[in-house]
mmCIF file of C-alpha atoms in Angstrom:
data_model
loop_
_atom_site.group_PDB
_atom_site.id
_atom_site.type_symbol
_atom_site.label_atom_id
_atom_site.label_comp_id
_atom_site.label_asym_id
_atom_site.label_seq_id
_atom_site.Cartn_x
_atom_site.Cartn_y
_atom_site.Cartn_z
ATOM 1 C CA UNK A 222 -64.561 60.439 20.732
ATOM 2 C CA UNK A 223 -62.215 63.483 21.862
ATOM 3 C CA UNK A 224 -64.690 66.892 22.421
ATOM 4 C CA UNK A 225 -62.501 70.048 20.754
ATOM 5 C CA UNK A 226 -63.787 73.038 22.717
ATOM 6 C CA UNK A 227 -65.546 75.736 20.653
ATOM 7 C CA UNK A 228 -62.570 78.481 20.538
ATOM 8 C CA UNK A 229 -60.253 75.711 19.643
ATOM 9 C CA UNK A 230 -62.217 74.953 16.500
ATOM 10 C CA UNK A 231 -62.888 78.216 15.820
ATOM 11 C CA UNK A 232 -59.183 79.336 15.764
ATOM 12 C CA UNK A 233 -58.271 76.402 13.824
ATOM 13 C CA UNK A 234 -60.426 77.112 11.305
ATOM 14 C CA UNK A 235 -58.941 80.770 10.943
ATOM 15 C CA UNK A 236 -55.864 79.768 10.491
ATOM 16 C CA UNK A 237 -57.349 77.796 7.589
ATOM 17 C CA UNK A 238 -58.578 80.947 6.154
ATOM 18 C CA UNK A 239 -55.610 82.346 6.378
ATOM 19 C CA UNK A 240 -53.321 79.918 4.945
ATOM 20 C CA UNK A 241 -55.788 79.886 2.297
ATOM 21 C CA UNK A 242 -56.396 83.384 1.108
ATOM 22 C CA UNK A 243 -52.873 84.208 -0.599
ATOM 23 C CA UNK A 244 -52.989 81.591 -3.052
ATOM 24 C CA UNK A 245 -56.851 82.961 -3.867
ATOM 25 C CA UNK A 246 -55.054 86.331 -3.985
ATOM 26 C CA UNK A 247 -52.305 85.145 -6.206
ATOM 27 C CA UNK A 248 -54.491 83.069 -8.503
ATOM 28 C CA UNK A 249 -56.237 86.438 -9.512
ATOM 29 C CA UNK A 250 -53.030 87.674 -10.494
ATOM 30 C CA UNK A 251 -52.355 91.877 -9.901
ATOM 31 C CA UNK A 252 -54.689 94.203 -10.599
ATOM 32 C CA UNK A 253 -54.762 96.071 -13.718
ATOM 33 C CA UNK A 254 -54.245 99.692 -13.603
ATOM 34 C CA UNK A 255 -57.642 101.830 -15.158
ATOM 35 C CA UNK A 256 -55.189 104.556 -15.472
ATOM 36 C CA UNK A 257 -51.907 104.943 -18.006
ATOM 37 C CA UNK A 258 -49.303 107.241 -19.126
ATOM 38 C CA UNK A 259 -49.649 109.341 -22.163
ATOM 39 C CA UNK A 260 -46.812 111.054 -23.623
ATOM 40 C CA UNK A 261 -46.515 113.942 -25.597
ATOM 41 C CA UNK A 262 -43.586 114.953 -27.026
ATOM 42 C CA UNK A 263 -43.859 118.472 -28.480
ATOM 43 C CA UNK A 264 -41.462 119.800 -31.310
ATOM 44 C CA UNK A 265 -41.500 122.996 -33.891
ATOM 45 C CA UNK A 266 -43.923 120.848 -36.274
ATOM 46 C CA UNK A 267 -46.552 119.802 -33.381
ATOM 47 C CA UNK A 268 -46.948 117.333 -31.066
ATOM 48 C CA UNK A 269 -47.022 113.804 -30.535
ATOM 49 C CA UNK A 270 -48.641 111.929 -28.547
ATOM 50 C CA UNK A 271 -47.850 108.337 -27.431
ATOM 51 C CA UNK A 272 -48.469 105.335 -24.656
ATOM 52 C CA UNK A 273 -46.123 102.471 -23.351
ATOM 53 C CA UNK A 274 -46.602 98.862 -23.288
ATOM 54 C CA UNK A 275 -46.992 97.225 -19.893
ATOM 55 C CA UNK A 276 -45.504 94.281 -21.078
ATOM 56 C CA UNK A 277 -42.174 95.811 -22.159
ATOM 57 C CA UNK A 278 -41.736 97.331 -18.235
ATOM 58 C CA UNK A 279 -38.083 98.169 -18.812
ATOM 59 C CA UNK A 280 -38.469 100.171 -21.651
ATOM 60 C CA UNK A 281 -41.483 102.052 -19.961
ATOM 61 C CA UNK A 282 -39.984 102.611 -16.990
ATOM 62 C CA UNK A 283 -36.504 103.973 -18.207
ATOM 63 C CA UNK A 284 -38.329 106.102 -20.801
ATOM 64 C CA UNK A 285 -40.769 107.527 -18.255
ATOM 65 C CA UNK A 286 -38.207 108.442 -15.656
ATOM 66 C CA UNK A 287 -36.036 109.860 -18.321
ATOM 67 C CA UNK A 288 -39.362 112.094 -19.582
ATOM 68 C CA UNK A 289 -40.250 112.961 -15.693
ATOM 69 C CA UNK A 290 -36.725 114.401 -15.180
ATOM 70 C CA UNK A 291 -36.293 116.084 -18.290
ATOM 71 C CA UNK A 292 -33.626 114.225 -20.133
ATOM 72 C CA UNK A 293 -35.586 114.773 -23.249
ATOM 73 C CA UNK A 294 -35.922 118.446 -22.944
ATOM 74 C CA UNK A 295 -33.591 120.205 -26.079
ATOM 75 C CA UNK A 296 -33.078 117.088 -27.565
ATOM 76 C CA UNK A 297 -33.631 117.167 -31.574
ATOM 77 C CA UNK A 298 -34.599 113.747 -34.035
ATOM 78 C CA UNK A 299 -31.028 114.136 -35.454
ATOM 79 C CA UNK A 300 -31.944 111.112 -38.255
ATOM 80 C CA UNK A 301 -35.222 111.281 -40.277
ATOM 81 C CA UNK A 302 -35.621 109.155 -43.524
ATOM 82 C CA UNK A 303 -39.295 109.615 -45.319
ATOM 83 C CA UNK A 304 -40.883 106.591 -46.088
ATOM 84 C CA UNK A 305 -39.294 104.891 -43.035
ATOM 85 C CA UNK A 306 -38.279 106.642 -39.870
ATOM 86 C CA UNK A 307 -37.807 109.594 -37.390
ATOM 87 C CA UNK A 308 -35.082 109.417 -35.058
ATOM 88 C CA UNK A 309 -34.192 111.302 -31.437
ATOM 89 C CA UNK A 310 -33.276 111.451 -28.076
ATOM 90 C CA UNK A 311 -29.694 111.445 -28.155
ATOM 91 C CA UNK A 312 -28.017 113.572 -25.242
ATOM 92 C CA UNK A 313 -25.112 114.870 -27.748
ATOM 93 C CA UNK A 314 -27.900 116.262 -29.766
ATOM 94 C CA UNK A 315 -28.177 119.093 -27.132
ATOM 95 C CA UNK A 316 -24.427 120.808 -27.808
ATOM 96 C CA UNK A 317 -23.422 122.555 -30.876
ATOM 97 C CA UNK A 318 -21.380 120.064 -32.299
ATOM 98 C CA UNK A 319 -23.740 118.040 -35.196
ATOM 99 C CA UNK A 320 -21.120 115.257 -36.123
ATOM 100 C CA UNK A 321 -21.602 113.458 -32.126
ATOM 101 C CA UNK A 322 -25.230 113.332 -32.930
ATOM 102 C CA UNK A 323 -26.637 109.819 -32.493
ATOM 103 C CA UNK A 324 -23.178 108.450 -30.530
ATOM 104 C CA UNK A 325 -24.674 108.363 -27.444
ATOM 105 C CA UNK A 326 -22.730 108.233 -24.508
ATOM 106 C CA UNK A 327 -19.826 105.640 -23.912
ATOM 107 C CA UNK A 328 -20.796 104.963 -20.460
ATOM 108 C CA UNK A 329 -24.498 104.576 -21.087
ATOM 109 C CA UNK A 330 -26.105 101.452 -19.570
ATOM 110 C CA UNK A 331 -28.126 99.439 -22.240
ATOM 111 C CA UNK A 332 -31.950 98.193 -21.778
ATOM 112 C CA UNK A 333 -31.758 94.319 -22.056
ATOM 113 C CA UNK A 334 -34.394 93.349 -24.715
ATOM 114 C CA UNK A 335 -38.010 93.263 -24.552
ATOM 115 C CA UNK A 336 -38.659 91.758 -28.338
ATOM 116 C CA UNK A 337 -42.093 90.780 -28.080
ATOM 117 C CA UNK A 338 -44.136 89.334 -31.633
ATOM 118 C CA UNK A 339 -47.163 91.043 -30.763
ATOM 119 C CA UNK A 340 -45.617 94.731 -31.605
ATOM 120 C CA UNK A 341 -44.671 94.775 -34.721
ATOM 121 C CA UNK A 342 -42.865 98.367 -36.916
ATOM 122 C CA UNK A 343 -46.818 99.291 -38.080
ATOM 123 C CA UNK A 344 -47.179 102.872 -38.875
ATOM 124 C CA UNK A 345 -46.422 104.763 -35.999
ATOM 125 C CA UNK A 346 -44.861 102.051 -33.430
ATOM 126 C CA UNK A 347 -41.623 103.065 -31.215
ATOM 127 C CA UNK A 348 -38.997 101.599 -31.014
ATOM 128 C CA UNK A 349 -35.803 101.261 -29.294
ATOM 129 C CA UNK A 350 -32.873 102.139 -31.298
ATOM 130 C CA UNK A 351 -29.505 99.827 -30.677
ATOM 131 C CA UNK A 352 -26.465 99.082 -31.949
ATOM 132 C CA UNK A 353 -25.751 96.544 -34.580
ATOM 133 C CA UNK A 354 -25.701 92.666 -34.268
ATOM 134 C CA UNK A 355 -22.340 92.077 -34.716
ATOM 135 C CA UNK A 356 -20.949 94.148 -31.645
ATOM 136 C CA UNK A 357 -24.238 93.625 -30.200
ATOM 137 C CA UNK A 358 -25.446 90.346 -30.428
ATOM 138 C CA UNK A 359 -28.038 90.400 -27.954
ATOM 139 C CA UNK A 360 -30.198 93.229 -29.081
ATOM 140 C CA UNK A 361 -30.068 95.494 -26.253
ATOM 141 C CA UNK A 362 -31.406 98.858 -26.461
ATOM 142 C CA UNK A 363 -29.780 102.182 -26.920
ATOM 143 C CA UNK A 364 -30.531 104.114 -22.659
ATOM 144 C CA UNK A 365 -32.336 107.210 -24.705
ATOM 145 C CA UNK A 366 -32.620 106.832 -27.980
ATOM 146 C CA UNK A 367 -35.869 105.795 -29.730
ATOM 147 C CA UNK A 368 -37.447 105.599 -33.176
ATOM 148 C CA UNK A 369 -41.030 106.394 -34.931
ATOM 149 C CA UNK A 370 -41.689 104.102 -37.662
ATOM 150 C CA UNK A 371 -43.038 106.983 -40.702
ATOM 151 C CA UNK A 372 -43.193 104.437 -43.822
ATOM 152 C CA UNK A 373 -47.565 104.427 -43.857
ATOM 153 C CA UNK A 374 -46.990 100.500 -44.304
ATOM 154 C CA UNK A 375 -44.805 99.628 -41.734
ATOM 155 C CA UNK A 376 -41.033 98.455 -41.837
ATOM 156 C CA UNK A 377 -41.979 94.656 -41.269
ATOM 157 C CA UNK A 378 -38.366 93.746 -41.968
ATOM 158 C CA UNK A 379 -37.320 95.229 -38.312
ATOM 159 C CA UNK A 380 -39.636 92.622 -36.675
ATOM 160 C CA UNK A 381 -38.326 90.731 -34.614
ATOM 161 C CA UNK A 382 -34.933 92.465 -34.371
ATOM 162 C CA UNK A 383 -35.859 95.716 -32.002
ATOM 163 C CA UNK A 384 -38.031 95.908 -29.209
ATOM 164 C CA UNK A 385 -41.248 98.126 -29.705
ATOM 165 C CA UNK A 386 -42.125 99.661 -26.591
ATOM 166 C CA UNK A 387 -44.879 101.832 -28.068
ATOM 167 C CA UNK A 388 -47.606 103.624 -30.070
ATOM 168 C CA UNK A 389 -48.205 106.496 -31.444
ATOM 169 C CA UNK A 390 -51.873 107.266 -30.863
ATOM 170 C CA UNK A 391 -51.987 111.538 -31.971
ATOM 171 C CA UNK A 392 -50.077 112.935 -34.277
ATOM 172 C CA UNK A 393 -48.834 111.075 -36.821
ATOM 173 C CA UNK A 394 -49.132 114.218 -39.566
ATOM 174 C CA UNK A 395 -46.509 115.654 -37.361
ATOM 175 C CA UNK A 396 -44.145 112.608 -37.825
ATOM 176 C CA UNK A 397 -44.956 112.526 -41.035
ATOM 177 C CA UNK A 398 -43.700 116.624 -41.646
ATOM 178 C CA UNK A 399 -40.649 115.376 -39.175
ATOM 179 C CA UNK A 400 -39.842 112.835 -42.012
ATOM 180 C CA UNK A 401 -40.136 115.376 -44.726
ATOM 181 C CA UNK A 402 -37.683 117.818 -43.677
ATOM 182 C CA UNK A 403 -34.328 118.795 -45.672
ATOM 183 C CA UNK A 404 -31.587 116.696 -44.014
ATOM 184 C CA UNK A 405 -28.175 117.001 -45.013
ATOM 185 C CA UNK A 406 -25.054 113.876 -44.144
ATOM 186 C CA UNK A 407 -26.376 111.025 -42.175
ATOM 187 C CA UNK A 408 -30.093 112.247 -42.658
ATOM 188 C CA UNK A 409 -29.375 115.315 -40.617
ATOM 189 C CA UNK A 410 -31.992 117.899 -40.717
ATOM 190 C CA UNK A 411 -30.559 121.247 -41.525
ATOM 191 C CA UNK A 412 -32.904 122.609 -38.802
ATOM 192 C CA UNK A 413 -32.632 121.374 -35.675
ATOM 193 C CA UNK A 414 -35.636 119.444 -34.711
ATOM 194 C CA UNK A 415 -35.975 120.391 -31.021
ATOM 195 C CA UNK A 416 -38.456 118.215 -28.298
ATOM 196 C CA UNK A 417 -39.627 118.672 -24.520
ATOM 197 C CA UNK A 418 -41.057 115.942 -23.604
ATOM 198 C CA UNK A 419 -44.404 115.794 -20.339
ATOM 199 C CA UNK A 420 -46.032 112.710 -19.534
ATOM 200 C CA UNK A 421 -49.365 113.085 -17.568
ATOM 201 C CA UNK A 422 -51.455 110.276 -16.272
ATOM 202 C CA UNK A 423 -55.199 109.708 -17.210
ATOM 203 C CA UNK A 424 -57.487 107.084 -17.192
ATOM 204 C CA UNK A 425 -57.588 104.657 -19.850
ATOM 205 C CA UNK A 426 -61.389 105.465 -20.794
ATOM 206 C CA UNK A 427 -60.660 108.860 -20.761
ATOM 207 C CA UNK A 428 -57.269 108.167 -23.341
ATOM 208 C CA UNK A 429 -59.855 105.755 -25.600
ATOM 209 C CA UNK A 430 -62.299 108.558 -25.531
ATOM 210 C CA UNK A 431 -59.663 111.316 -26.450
ATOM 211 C CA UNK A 432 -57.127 109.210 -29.391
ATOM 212 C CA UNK A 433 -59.453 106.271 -30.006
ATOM 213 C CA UNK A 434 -56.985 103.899 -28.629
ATOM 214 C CA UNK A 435 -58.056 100.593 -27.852
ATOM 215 C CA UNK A 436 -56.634 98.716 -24.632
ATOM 216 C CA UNK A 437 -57.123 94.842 -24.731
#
């Protein structure tokens, strides 16, 4: 019987180890984050306060970077309909000129879709706004534009059909006096409905503790 001297066995069980330990590592899948985003869009009737879905990352991450850098800043919700939605985030909606409101831009890139039939239109979900079927048949999502759903019992019949990216979890009064405002053609307010937008990071207990929200 061959003798293997002692380093030799030692290093060939390291490299065991070794070749070992990634798929332990990637069988526990990535850690969770204990912190999260909250965002709190603030506008002449109060503020609102929201999170993102993790599992919708585009949408997160293109509405977070567009929050961070100010995009939102002096944009208005140019559409609100009681009993079913508030509208905003259009760029046009920060000029003077009302009729461009809710264009958007003609170069804009759109979000492929994140449609998931866990998040449904409850009261308070938001959603990606889009253009319609028929010149946009695979439901991609406007690059700014988002909706709150108002109506108190949802707007089931937009399951399945936009991607909702997030909740509400403070201030739903405030949509709620967003949706009740005069509005004139296309559901116009005849007040301009003005946001800034911050986003600050805290720690999910600390967000359940605050709102009441409840992370799976």
């Amino acid at each position: 019987m061959s003798r293997i001297p002692f380093l030799s066995r030692f290093a060939l069980l390291l490299g065991a180890l070794l070749l070992v330990a990634p798929l332990v590592v990637a069988a526990k899948g990535p850690r969770k984050s204990k912190k999260d985003e909250v965002v709190t869009i603030t506008t002449p009737q109060g503020a609102i306060r929201l999170i993102l879905f993790d599992q919708t990352p585009l949408h997160k991450a293109n509405f977070l970077k567009l929050a961070t850098s100010g995009f939102y800043d002096g944009t208005t919700f140019h559409r609100v309909i009681p009993d079913f939605m508030i509208q905003g985030g259009d760029v046009n909606s920060k000029d003077d000129n009302p009729s461009n409101d809710g264009a958007g831009s003609p170069d804009e890139k759109m979000i492929p879709a994140e449609i998931r039939p866990e998040f449904t239109h409850k009261y308070g979900a938001v959603a990606a706004a889009r253009s319609p079927d028929f010149v946009n048949p695979q439901r991609s999502s406007s690059a700014s534009q988002f909706y709150i759903v108002e109506n108190h019992r949802g707007t089931s019949h937009l399951n399945g059909a936009y991607t909702v990216f997030g909740q509400v979890i403070s201030g739903l009064d405030v949509v709620d006096k967003i949706a009740a405002q005069p509005t004139a053609e296309r559901d116009r307010p005849l007040t301009d409905i003005k946001m800034t937008v911050k986003v600050e990071k805290l720690k999910k207990k600390k967000i359940t503790e605050l709102y009441g929200y409840q992370y799976e």
